[in-house]
Amino acid sequence: MRDVNRTGILIVIIMGTIMAGIDSSIVNISLPVMSRQFNCTLDEIEWVITVYMLSFSVLMPLTNWLKNRIGFFNLYLGAITLFTIGSLLCALSTDLSSLLVARIIQALGGGAMAPTSMAIISYVFPARVRGTILGWWGLGNLVGPAIGPTLGGILTEHFGWPSIFYINLPIGILTVVMAFKYLGILRRQPKIKLPFDLAGFTTLTLFLVGLQYGIAKAERVGLSSPQIIITLVIAFLSLIAFIVIDRRVKAPIIDLQLFRNYAFVSCILVTISRAAALFGGLFLMPFLLQEQMGFSEGMSGLLILPNSVFMAALMPFAGRWSDKHGSREISMAGLVLLAVSMFLFARLDVGSSIRSVIITMTIRGLGMGLLLAPLNSATISAVRPPEVTMASSISTLMQQVGGALGIAMLAIITQGAYNGHILNGVTNMQAHHLALKQGFHISMIILLVTLIPAWFMPRRNIVRKEEEAVHIDT
């Protein structure tokens, strides 16, 4: 089919990714303003973030079933539309309750975007260039979160907090219009009416919501809290029930047979541990730069810039490398560089120079740039074409779960370390520094251990004859 405009398709997918990415980081900076307007406490206003996180993961496991049922075109268009409508309702909210409902609607659309985007890339682009395309798509994942806090601060200061949601409307509408223009080719995808695995979906949702809620709240009340223990026990029992149910279902919501594929499992293990180490490290970074080293919020943002610049510069290159030489070695090189950056972060203190911070951020950006696109490419190439959408959903879901686990784990560990140092008579500033140092060391260890499953990633990205026959012909 020579009428396919692959550049247009990629632009549409990147636009949706940028919009969802901006929203993942733009809201936090406006929470104090929302709290004052709605006259609510910090614990109450935090639900604006928590309810989005919980709802975000609900639709991810459904993407494969929805893709078969309604097709890629309707699924992606529906996700963008739902996210845009949710954004409008957020901006029009007059109290906390209406805002939380709107955030749920917004998150349900956002949760389907990333796995659907990866699956569309696999469907449209041949395997020989997929790493390169995933590298460019990854820039959308980078740009959104990178500009979110700065954009959110400017909009909130000059136009009020609703503007951080209104900004999604023109992007969402333009993406919908361009989707009709460029994604129409996806309408030719055959649709399959599979039965819906209600029991599997229910138990999986209980597990995901319980796990993420439990670990998020454990940061505040501690793992020994009865509330947290009960929540995590329910999540664990739900996981067992889900495994038992879906092993007996003909059309499961998640195909557990994928976990017999050691190459896919190795990619997922790398995804989880990478997210745990990096999101956890990112959680500690502002405390290091602002509270320990004394930099302002604006200066901290500028110091993080080399990380983003080098990551952006390397991602397309890393994608092309993985197309030609495979993903394993370049992914392992990225993990090593990230581990080195965590070691260097642990060495920074109030006496460190700006040059030291920039070098550390640069190494982190190089590591991220070498890892992200090859890992996504390896994950997709490790499974058969009919399994790509489900594999993408699992990968995106595990990234979110890994990130939540990493943040909660490092928050609990660093707080415990801080309390221990205070009891030993160390000054408050020194105790804080030692606790952060321990947190970065743990992130470094996680990344080094991740080299083990990374070794079992496919040495070469697999190109199957059946796959070459499935993608849209040039």
GROMACS .gro file of C-alpha atoms in nm:
model
  474
    1MET     CA    1   0.000   0.000   0.000
    2ARG     CA    2   0.203   0.291  -0.128
    3ASP     CA    3  -0.037   0.560  -0.010
    4VAL     CA    4   0.075   0.522   0.351
    5ASN     CA    5   0.227   0.840   0.496
    6ARG     CA    6   0.446   0.693   0.765
    7THR     CA    7   0.585   1.033   0.864
    8GLY     CA    8   0.233   1.161   0.925
    9ILE     CA    9   0.147   0.852   1.129
   10LEU     CA   10   0.456   0.898   1.345
   11ILE     CA   11   0.380   1.268   1.401
   12VAL     CA   12   0.025   1.188   1.515
   13ILE     CA   13   0.152   0.926   1.759
   14ILE     CA   14   0.421   1.160   1.894
   15MET     CA   15   0.166   1.439   1.946
   16GLY     CA   16  -0.052   1.214   2.161
   17THR     CA   17   0.252   1.099   2.355
   18ILE     CA   18   0.367   1.457   2.419
   19MET     CA   19   0.022   1.558   2.541
   20ALA     CA   20   0.004   1.269   2.787
   21GLY     CA   21   0.365   1.331   2.891
   22ILE     CA   22   0.304   1.697   2.968
   23ASP     CA   23   0.011   1.605   3.188
   24SER     CA   24   0.221   1.356   3.384
   25SER     CA   25   0.438   1.638   3.523
   26ILE     CA   26   0.243   1.962   3.480
   27VAL     CA   27  -0.008   1.911   3.762
   28ASN     CA   28   0.224   1.875   4.062
   29ILE     CA   29   0.339   2.237   4.062
   30SER     CA   30  -0.023   2.361   4.074
   31LEU     CA   31  -0.133   2.151   4.373
   32PRO     CA   32  -0.078   2.425   4.636
   33VAL     CA   33  -0.296   2.667   4.435
   34MET     CA   34  -0.570   2.404   4.394
   35SER     CA   35  -0.550   2.327   4.765
   36ARG     CA   36  -0.612   2.691   4.859
   37GLN     CA   37  -0.898   2.736   4.610
   38PHE     CA   38  -1.077   2.415   4.714
   39ASN     CA   39  -0.994   2.472   5.083
   40CYS     CA   40  -0.861   2.118   5.133
   41THR     CA   41  -0.566   1.960   5.312
   42LEU     CA   42  -0.244   1.829   5.161
   43ASP     CA   43  -0.361   1.469   5.201
   44GLU     CA   44  -0.685   1.551   5.018
   45ILE     CA   45  -0.528   1.741   4.727
   46GLU     CA   46  -0.274   1.460   4.675
   47TRP     CA   47  -0.564   1.250   4.546
   48VAL     CA   48  -0.543   1.459   4.227
   49ILE     CA   49  -0.217   1.271   4.159
   50THR     CA   50  -0.307   0.941   4.325
   51VAL     CA   51  -0.641   0.889   4.149
   52TYR     CA   52  -0.477   0.958   3.812
   53MET     CA   53  -0.202   0.706   3.884
   54LEU     CA   54  -0.448   0.438   3.989
   55SER     CA   55  -0.688   0.495   3.698
   56PHE     CA   56  -0.403   0.521   3.446
   57SER     CA   57  -0.317   0.153   3.486
   58VAL     CA   58  -0.675   0.023   3.458
   59LEU     CA   59  -0.710   0.054   3.080
   60MET     CA   60  -0.359  -0.069   2.989
   61PRO     CA   61  -0.442  -0.443   3.018
   62LEU     CA   62  -0.751  -0.384   2.801
   63THR     CA   63  -0.562  -0.249   2.501
   64ASN     CA   64  -0.510  -0.588   2.334
   65TRP     CA   65  -0.878  -0.686   2.372
   66LEU     CA   66  -0.992  -0.343   2.253
   67LYS     CA   67  -0.751  -0.354   1.958
   68ASN     CA   68  -0.902  -0.683   1.843
   69ARG     CA   69  -1.256  -0.563   1.911
   70ILE     CA   70  -1.255  -0.210   1.762
   71GLY     CA   71  -0.919  -0.182   1.582
   72PHE     CA   72  -0.617   0.045   1.627
   73PHE     CA   73  -0.782   0.347   1.464
   74ASN     CA   74  -1.084   0.358   1.692
   75LEU     CA   75  -0.877   0.269   1.998
   76TYR     CA   76  -0.619   0.545   1.949
   77LEU     CA   77  -0.879   0.801   1.843
   78GLY     CA   78  -1.095   0.707   2.142
   79ALA     CA   79  -0.800   0.740   2.381
   80ILE     CA   80  -0.710   1.088   2.251
   81THR     CA   81  -1.075   1.199   2.261
   82LEU     CA   82  -1.131   1.066   2.614
   83PHE     CA   83  -0.813   1.233   2.736
   84THR     CA   84  -0.912   1.564   2.577
   85ILE     CA   85  -1.266   1.554   2.720
   86GLY     CA   86  -1.122   1.466   3.061
   87SER     CA   87  -0.887   1.765   3.036
   88LEU     CA   88  -1.179   1.997   2.961
   89LEU     CA   89  -1.376   1.862   3.257
   90CYS     CA   90  -1.070   1.909   3.481
   91ALA     CA   91  -1.045   2.274   3.379
   92LEU     CA   92  -1.418   2.328   3.443
   93SER     CA   93  -1.414   2.159   3.787
   94THR     CA   94  -1.555   2.369   4.071
   95ASP     CA   95  -1.463   2.144   4.364
   96LEU     CA   96  -1.226   1.860   4.449
   97SER     CA   97  -1.482   1.584   4.388
   98SER     CA   98  -1.559   1.694   4.032
   99LEU     CA   99  -1.187   1.736   3.963
  100LEU     CA  100  -1.115   1.380   4.080
  101VAL     CA  101  -1.389   1.238   3.855
  102ALA     CA  102  -1.248   1.434   3.561
  103ARG     CA  103  -0.897   1.308   3.637
  104ILE     CA  104  -1.025   0.949   3.622
  105ILE     CA  105  -1.172   1.013   3.275
  106GLN     CA  106  -0.849   1.177   3.165
  107ALA     CA  107  -0.636   0.890   3.298
  108LEU     CA  108  -0.843   0.622   3.123
  109GLY     CA  109  -0.758   0.788   2.792
  110GLY     CA  110  -0.394   0.844   2.885
  111GLY     CA  111  -0.347   0.483   2.996
  112ALA     CA  112  -0.423   0.348   2.649
  113MET     CA  113  -0.192   0.583   2.458
  114ALA     CA  114   0.156   0.442   2.521
  115PRO     CA  115   0.086   0.070   2.461
  116THR     CA  116  -0.135   0.150   2.160
  117SER     CA  117   0.137   0.377   2.016
  118MET     CA  118   0.403   0.106   2.045
  119ALA     CA  119   0.170  -0.150   1.887
  120ILE     CA  120   0.083   0.084   1.597
  121ILE     CA  121   0.455   0.140   1.534
  122SER     CA  122   0.502  -0.237   1.518
  123TYR     CA  123   0.204  -0.273   1.282
  124VAL     CA  124   0.302   0.008   1.045
  125PHE     CA  125   0.682   0.007   1.042
  126PRO     CA  126   0.892  -0.292   0.932
  127ALA     CA  127   1.121  -0.450   1.190
  128ARG     CA  128   1.438  -0.334   1.015
  129VAL     CA  129   1.371   0.033   1.105
  130ARG     CA  130   1.163  -0.010   1.419
  131GLY     CA  131   1.440   0.078   1.665
  132THR     CA  132   1.499   0.408   1.487
  133ILE     CA  133   1.126   0.490   1.488
  134LEU     CA  134   1.099   0.402   1.858
  135GLY     CA  135   1.391   0.637   1.919
  136TRP     CA  136   1.204   0.928   1.760
  137TRP     CA  137   0.881   0.828   1.937
  138GLY     CA  138   1.078   0.820   2.262
  139LEU     CA  139   1.152   1.189   2.217
  140GLY     CA  140   0.781   1.250   2.267
  141ASN     CA  141   0.803   1.064   2.596
  142LEU     CA  142   1.093   1.293   2.687
  143VAL     CA  143   0.962   1.631   2.572
  144GLY     CA  144   0.632   1.615   2.761
  145PRO     CA  145   0.764   1.545   3.112
  146ALA     CA  146   1.062   1.776   3.053
  147ILE     CA  147   0.859   2.089   2.975
  148GLY     CA  148   0.565   2.005   3.204
  149PRO     CA  149   0.686   2.165   3.531
  150THR     CA  150   0.811   2.485   3.364
  151LEU     CA  151   0.498   2.520   3.151
  152GLY     CA  152   0.277   2.445   3.452
  153GLY     CA  153   0.444   2.712   3.662
  154ILE     CA  154   0.409   2.980   3.395
  155LEU     CA  155   0.046   2.897   3.312
  156THR     CA  156  -0.063   2.874   3.677
  157GLU     CA  157   0.105   3.203   3.769
  158HIS     CA  158  -0.040   3.404   3.480
  159PHE     CA  159  -0.369   3.229   3.394
  160GLY     CA  160  -0.465   3.016   3.695
  161TRP     CA  161  -0.455   2.639   3.747
  162PRO     CA  162  -0.736   2.553   3.496
  163SER     CA  163  -0.502   2.665   3.217
  164ILE     CA  164  -0.278   2.359   3.272
  165PHE     CA  165  -0.571   2.149   3.151
  166TYR     CA  166  -0.699   2.391   2.885
  167ILE     CA  167  -0.357   2.363   2.716
  168ASN     CA  168  -0.444   2.004   2.621
  169LEU     CA  169  -0.751   2.108   2.421
  170PRO     CA  170  -0.584   2.254   2.108
  171ILE     CA  171  -0.326   1.973   2.106
  172GLY     CA  172  -0.597   1.708   2.148
  173ILE     CA  173  -0.825   1.854   1.880
  174LEU     CA  174  -0.536   1.890   1.633
  175THR     CA  175  -0.428   1.531   1.703
  176VAL     CA  176  -0.781   1.404   1.636
  177VAL     CA  177  -0.796   1.596   1.306
  178MET     CA  178  -0.456   1.462   1.199
  179ALA     CA  179  -0.556   1.111   1.306
  180PHE     CA  180  -0.844   1.118   1.057
  181LYS     CA  181  -0.600   1.234   0.789
  182TYR     CA  182  -0.310   0.997   0.849
  183LEU     CA  183  -0.434   0.699   1.053
  184GLY     CA  184  -0.720   0.601   0.821
  185ILE     CA  185  -0.504   0.315   0.688
  186LEU     CA  186  -0.547   0.146   1.028
  187ARG     CA  187  -0.918   0.103   0.957
  188ARG     CA  188  -0.826  -0.185   0.725
  189GLN     CA  189  -0.703  -0.387   1.022
  190PRO     CA  190  -0.927  -0.694   1.068
  191LYS     CA  191  -1.138  -0.700   1.386
  192ILE     CA  192  -1.192  -1.005   1.605
  193LYS     CA  193  -1.482  -1.033   1.850
  194LEU     CA  194  -1.314  -1.204   2.143
  195PRO     CA  195  -1.507  -1.272   2.467
  196PHE     CA  196  -1.429  -1.035   2.753
  197ASP     CA  197  -1.237  -1.185   3.046
  198LEU     CA  198  -1.435  -1.008   3.320
  199ALA     CA  199  -1.304  -1.218   3.609
  200GLY     CA  200  -0.943  -1.178   3.497
  201PHE     CA  201  -0.984  -0.804   3.442
  202THR     CA  202  -1.147  -0.756   3.784
  203THR     CA  203  -0.882  -0.946   3.978
  204LEU     CA  204  -0.598  -0.781   3.783
  205THR     CA  205  -0.746  -0.436   3.850
  206LEU     CA  206  -0.777  -0.512   4.221
  207PHE     CA  207  -0.412  -0.618   4.224
  208LEU     CA  208  -0.285  -0.311   4.037
  209VAL     CA  209  -0.494  -0.059   4.231
  210GLY     CA  210  -0.422  -0.225   4.565
  211LEU     CA  211  -0.048  -0.250   4.501
  212GLN     CA  212  -0.004   0.106   4.378
  213TYR     CA  213  -0.230   0.256   4.646
  214GLY     CA  214  -0.056   0.055   4.917
  215ILE     CA  215   0.298   0.151   4.820
  216ALA     CA  216   0.201   0.515   4.760
  217LYS     CA  217   0.047   0.551   5.107
  218ALA     CA  218   0.325   0.346   5.272
  219GLU     CA  219   0.554   0.645   5.218
  220ARG     CA  220   0.345   0.841   5.470
  221VAL     CA  221   0.213   0.590   5.723
  222GLY     CA  222   0.477   0.316   5.699
  223LEU     CA  223   0.469  -0.045   5.582
  224SER     CA  224   0.364  -0.169   5.929
  225SER     CA  225   0.036   0.027   5.923
  226PRO     CA  226  -0.269  -0.208   5.941
  227GLN     CA  227  -0.425  -0.017   5.651
  228ILE     CA  228  -0.122  -0.083   5.430
  229ILE     CA  229  -0.089  -0.446   5.536
  230ILE     CA  230  -0.456  -0.519   5.459
  231THR     CA  231  -0.434  -0.339   5.123
  232LEU     CA  232  -0.121  -0.528   5.015
  233VAL     CA  233  -0.265  -0.863   5.130
  234ILE     CA  234  -0.577  -0.800   4.919
  235ALA     CA  235  -0.352  -0.710   4.623
  236PHE     CA  236  -0.146  -1.029   4.668
  237LEU     CA  237  -0.456  -1.250   4.691
  238SER     CA  238  -0.602  -1.078   4.383
  239LEU     CA  239  -0.283  -1.155   4.191
  240ILE     CA  240  -0.305  -1.524   4.283
  241ALA     CA  241  -0.672  -1.532   4.182
  242PHE     CA  242  -0.587  -1.361   3.852
  243ILE     CA  243  -0.317  -1.619   3.770
  244VAL     CA  244  -0.548  -1.910   3.853
  245ILE     CA  245  -0.833  -1.763   3.647
  246ASP     CA  246  -0.635  -1.661   3.340
  247ARG     CA  247  -0.458  -1.995   3.310
  248ARG     CA  248  -0.800  -2.151   3.242
  249VAL     CA  249  -0.952  -1.887   3.014
  250LYS     CA  250  -0.941  -1.929   2.635
  251ALA     CA  251  -0.909  -1.554   2.568
  252PRO     CA  252  -0.737  -1.410   2.880
  253ILE     CA  253  -0.700  -1.038   2.942
  254ILE     CA  254  -0.324  -1.103   2.979
  255ASP     CA  255  -0.171  -1.402   2.803
  256LEU     CA  256   0.043  -1.561   3.074
  257GLN     CA  257   0.207  -1.781   2.809
  258LEU     CA  258   0.416  -1.476   2.720
  259PHE     CA  259   0.605  -1.525   3.045
  260ARG     CA  260   0.738  -1.856   2.913
  261ASN     CA  261   0.933  -1.654   2.656
  262TYR     CA  262   1.266  -1.595   2.835
  263ALA     CA  263   1.368  -1.315   2.596
  264PHE     CA  264   1.046  -1.123   2.667
  265VAL     CA  265   1.073  -1.189   3.042
  266SER     CA  266   1.431  -1.059   3.045
  267CYS     CA  267   1.312  -0.737   2.876
  268ILE     CA  268   1.031  -0.698   3.130
  269LEU     CA  269   1.269  -0.755   3.424
  270VAL     CA  270   1.500  -0.487   3.283
  271THR     CA  271   1.201  -0.254   3.239
  272ILE     CA  272   1.084  -0.301   3.600
  273SER     CA  273   1.424  -0.261   3.767
  274ARG     CA  274   1.524   0.026   3.538
  275ALA     CA  275   1.203   0.211   3.627
  276ALA     CA  276   1.249   0.138   4.000
  277ALA     CA  277   1.604   0.273   4.002
  278LEU     CA  278   1.545   0.573   3.776
  279PHE     CA  279   1.212   0.695   3.913
  280GLY     CA  280   1.343   0.643   4.264
  281GLY     CA  281   1.661   0.834   4.182
  282LEU     CA  282   1.459   1.109   4.018
  283PHE     CA  283   1.251   1.134   4.336
  284LEU     CA  284   1.570   1.195   4.541
  285MET     CA  285   1.729   1.441   4.298
  286PRO     CA  286   1.539   1.761   4.398
  287PHE     CA  287   1.619   1.698   4.765
  288LEU     CA  288   1.988   1.670   4.678
  289LEU     CA  289   2.004   1.978   4.454
  290GLN     CA  290   1.779   2.210   4.655
  291GLU     CA  291   1.795   2.106   5.020
  292GLN     CA  292   2.153   1.975   5.030
  293MET     CA  293   2.335   2.182   4.770
  294GLY     CA  294   2.126   2.498   4.808
  295PHE     CA  295   2.024   2.552   4.445
  296SER     CA  296   1.697   2.730   4.367
  297GLU     CA  297   1.411   2.555   4.186
  298GLY     CA  298   1.499   2.740   3.864
  299MET     CA  299   1.869   2.658   3.887
  300SER     CA  300   1.788   2.294   3.965
  301GLY     CA  301   1.584   2.280   3.647
  302LEU     CA  302   1.876   2.420   3.445
  303LEU     CA  303   2.118   2.171   3.599
  304ILE     CA  304   1.893   1.882   3.491
  305LEU     CA  305   1.900   2.014   3.131
  306PRO     CA  306   2.219   1.826   3.022
  307ASN     CA  307   2.044   1.502   3.116
  308SER     CA  308   1.756   1.581   2.879
  309VAL     CA  309   1.977   1.714   2.599
  310PHE     CA  310   2.207   1.413   2.580
  311MET     CA  311   1.919   1.170   2.621
  312ALA     CA  312   1.736   1.335   2.331
  313ALA     CA  313   2.049   1.340   2.113
  314LEU     CA  314   2.127   0.972   2.168
  315MET     CA  315   1.784   0.812   2.143
  316PRO     CA  316   1.754   0.809   1.760
  317PHE     CA  317   2.118   0.695   1.733
  318ALA     CA  318   2.060   0.416   1.985
  319GLY     CA  319   1.749   0.310   1.794
  320ARG     CA  320   1.944   0.285   1.466
  321TRP     CA  321   2.219   0.091   1.642
  322SER     CA  322   1.969  -0.161   1.776
  323ASP     CA  323   1.825  -0.205   1.424
  324LYS     CA  324   2.169  -0.291   1.285
  325HIS     CA  325   2.345  -0.462   1.574
  326GLY     CA  326   2.078  -0.567   1.823
  327SER     CA  327   1.967  -0.427   2.158
  328ARG     CA  328   2.155  -0.629   2.419
  329GLU     CA  329   2.502  -0.470   2.423
  330ILE     CA  330   2.384  -0.111   2.386
  331SER     CA  331   2.121  -0.161   2.659
  332MET     CA  332   2.386  -0.301   2.893
  333ALA     CA  333   2.612  -0.005   2.819
  334GLY     CA  334   2.323   0.226   2.911
  335LEU     CA  335   2.269   0.041   3.240
  336VAL     CA  336   2.638   0.072   3.330
  337LEU     CA  337   2.639   0.446   3.261
  338LEU     CA  338   2.323   0.491   3.468
  339ALA     CA  339   2.482   0.299   3.757
  340VAL     CA  340   2.791   0.522   3.732
  341SER     CA  341   2.568   0.831   3.746
  342MET     CA  342   2.399   0.704   4.065
  343PHE     CA  343   2.743   0.649   4.221
  344LEU     CA  344   2.840   1.006   4.128
  345PHE     CA  345   2.512   1.147   4.265
  346ALA     CA  346   2.593   0.981   4.597
  347ARG     CA  347   2.926   1.169   4.604
  348LEU     CA  348   2.771   1.513   4.552
  349ASP     CA  349   2.734   1.737   4.856
  350VAL     CA  350   2.721   2.104   4.953
  351GLY     CA  351   3.086   2.152   4.854
  352SER     CA  352   3.052   2.002   4.506
  353SER     CA  353   3.096   2.226   4.202
  354ILE     CA  354   2.838   2.293   3.934
  355ARG     CA  355   3.076   2.121   3.693
  356SER     CA  356   3.045   1.798   3.895
  357VAL     CA  357   2.666   1.818   3.878
  358ILE     CA  358   2.671   1.878   3.501
  359ILE     CA  359   2.909   1.584   3.443
  360THR     CA  360   2.685   1.356   3.651
  361MET     CA  361   2.371   1.472   3.468
  362THR     CA  362   2.544   1.422   3.134
  363ILE     CA  363   2.641   1.063   3.218
  364ARG     CA  364   2.283   0.996   3.331
  365GLY     CA  365   2.148   1.138   3.003
  366LEU     CA  366   2.389   0.926   2.798
  367GLY     CA  367   2.279   0.615   2.985
  368MET     CA  368   1.910   0.691   2.939
  369GLY     CA  369   1.961   0.768   2.571
  370LEU     CA  370   2.137   0.436   2.511
  371LEU     CA  371   1.879   0.229   2.699
  372LEU     CA  372   1.523   0.341   2.621
  373ALA     CA  373   1.474   0.286   2.246
  374PRO     CA  374   1.676  -0.042   2.227
  375LEU     CA  375   1.484  -0.185   2.522
  376ASN     CA  376   1.147  -0.104   2.362
  377SER     CA  377   1.267  -0.248   2.032
  378ALA     CA  378   1.388  -0.569   2.199
  379THR     CA  379   1.059  -0.607   2.387
  380ILE     CA  380   0.859  -0.591   2.064
  381SER     CA  381   1.094  -0.814   1.865
  382ALA     CA  382   1.090  -1.081   2.138
  383VAL     CA  383   0.727  -1.173   2.065
  384ARG     CA  384   0.522  -1.276   1.760
  385PRO     CA  385   0.326  -1.006   1.570
  386PRO     CA  386  -0.015  -1.103   1.717
  387GLU     CA  387   0.135  -1.064   2.066
  388VAL     CA  388   0.284  -0.716   2.017
  389THR     CA  389  -0.009  -0.516   2.157
  390MET     CA  390  -0.029  -0.731   2.467
  391ALA     CA  391   0.349  -0.720   2.510
  392SER     CA  392   0.342  -0.339   2.479
  393SER     CA  393   0.066  -0.319   2.741
  394ILE     CA  394   0.259  -0.539   2.983
  395SER     CA  395   0.580  -0.342   2.928
  396THR     CA  396   0.413  -0.004   2.987
  397LEU     CA  397   0.226  -0.138   3.289
  398MET     CA  398   0.538  -0.287   3.444
  399GLN     CA  399   0.725   0.038   3.390
  400GLN     CA  400   0.462   0.222   3.592
  401VAL     CA  401   0.453  -0.041   3.866
  402GLY     CA  402   0.834  -0.049   3.880
  403GLY     CA  403   0.850   0.329   3.907
  404ALA     CA  404   0.594   0.337   4.187
  405LEU     CA  405   0.781   0.060   4.372
  406GLY     CA  406   1.112   0.242   4.331
  407ILE     CA  407   0.981   0.573   4.463
  408ALA     CA  408   0.810   0.410   4.762
  409MET     CA  409   1.107   0.186   4.840
  410LEU     CA  410   1.363   0.466   4.833
  411ALA     CA  411   1.134   0.702   5.025
  412ILE     CA  412   1.093   0.445   5.303
  413ILE     CA  413   1.462   0.347   5.308
  414THR     CA  414   1.594   0.703   5.310
  415GLN     CA  415   1.346   0.809   5.579
  416GLY     CA  416   1.451   0.509   5.792
  417ALA     CA  417   1.818   0.588   5.736
  418TYR     CA  418   1.758   0.953   5.828
  419ASN     CA  419   1.581   0.857   6.152
  420GLY     CA  420   1.862   0.615   6.238
  421HIS     CA  421   2.132   0.878   6.189
  422ILE     CA  422   1.938   1.131   6.399
  423LEU     CA  423   1.914   0.878   6.683
  424ASN     CA  424   2.291   0.836   6.661
  425GLY     CA  425   2.338   1.206   6.727
  426VAL     CA  426   2.420   1.319   6.373
  427THR     CA  427   2.314   1.672   6.277
  428ASN     CA  428   1.996   1.713   6.072
  429MET     CA  429   2.183   1.826   5.759
  430GLN     CA  430   2.438   1.546   5.778
  431ALA     CA  431   2.170   1.283   5.847
  432HIS     CA  432   1.980   1.401   5.540
  433HIS     CA  433   2.293   1.381   5.327
  434LEU     CA  434   2.381   1.029   5.446
  435ALA     CA  435   2.024   0.909   5.385
  436LEU     CA  436   2.024   1.045   5.027
  437LYS     CA  437   2.366   0.890   4.968
  438GLN     CA  438   2.230   0.551   5.075
  439GLY     CA  439   1.930   0.593   4.844
  440PHE     CA  440   2.153   0.661   4.540
  441HIS     CA  441   2.375   0.365   4.627
  442ILE     CA  442   2.069   0.137   4.635
  443SER     CA  443   1.964   0.268   4.292
  444MET     CA  444   2.314   0.193   4.165
  445ILE     CA  445   2.299  -0.164   4.300
  446ILE     CA  446   1.957  -0.221   4.136
  447LEU     CA  447   2.094  -0.108   3.799
  448LEU     CA  448   2.404  -0.328   3.827
  449VAL     CA  449   2.191  -0.632   3.920
  450THR     CA  450   1.974  -0.553   3.616
  451LEU     CA  451   2.273  -0.644   3.397
  452ILE     CA  452   2.190  -1.010   3.471
  453PRO     CA  453   1.847  -1.016   3.297
  454ALA     CA  454   1.983  -0.775   3.034
  455TRP     CA  455   2.236  -1.042   2.933
  456PHE     CA  456   1.947  -1.268   2.834
  457MET     CA  457   1.788  -1.009   2.606
  458PRO     CA  458   1.796  -1.107   2.236
  459ARG     CA  459   2.148  -1.054   2.098
  460ARG     CA  460   1.991  -0.952   1.769
  461ASN     CA  461   1.646  -0.803   1.720
  462ILE     CA  462   1.440  -1.084   1.569
  463VAL     CA  463   1.292  -1.029   1.223
  464ARG     CA  464   1.037  -1.301   1.145
  465LYS     CA  465   0.907  -1.379   0.798
  466GLU     CA  466   0.552  -1.373   0.933
  467GLU     CA  467   0.616  -1.026   1.073
  468GLU     CA  468   0.747  -0.890   0.746
  469ALA     CA  469   0.427  -1.017   0.585
  470VAL     CA  470   0.204  -0.847   0.844
  471HIS     CA  471   0.326  -0.488   0.842
  472ILE     CA  472   0.189  -0.243   0.589
  473ASP     CA  473   0.392  -0.271   0.270
  474THR     CA  474   0.590   0.018   0.135
   0.00000   0.00000   0.00000
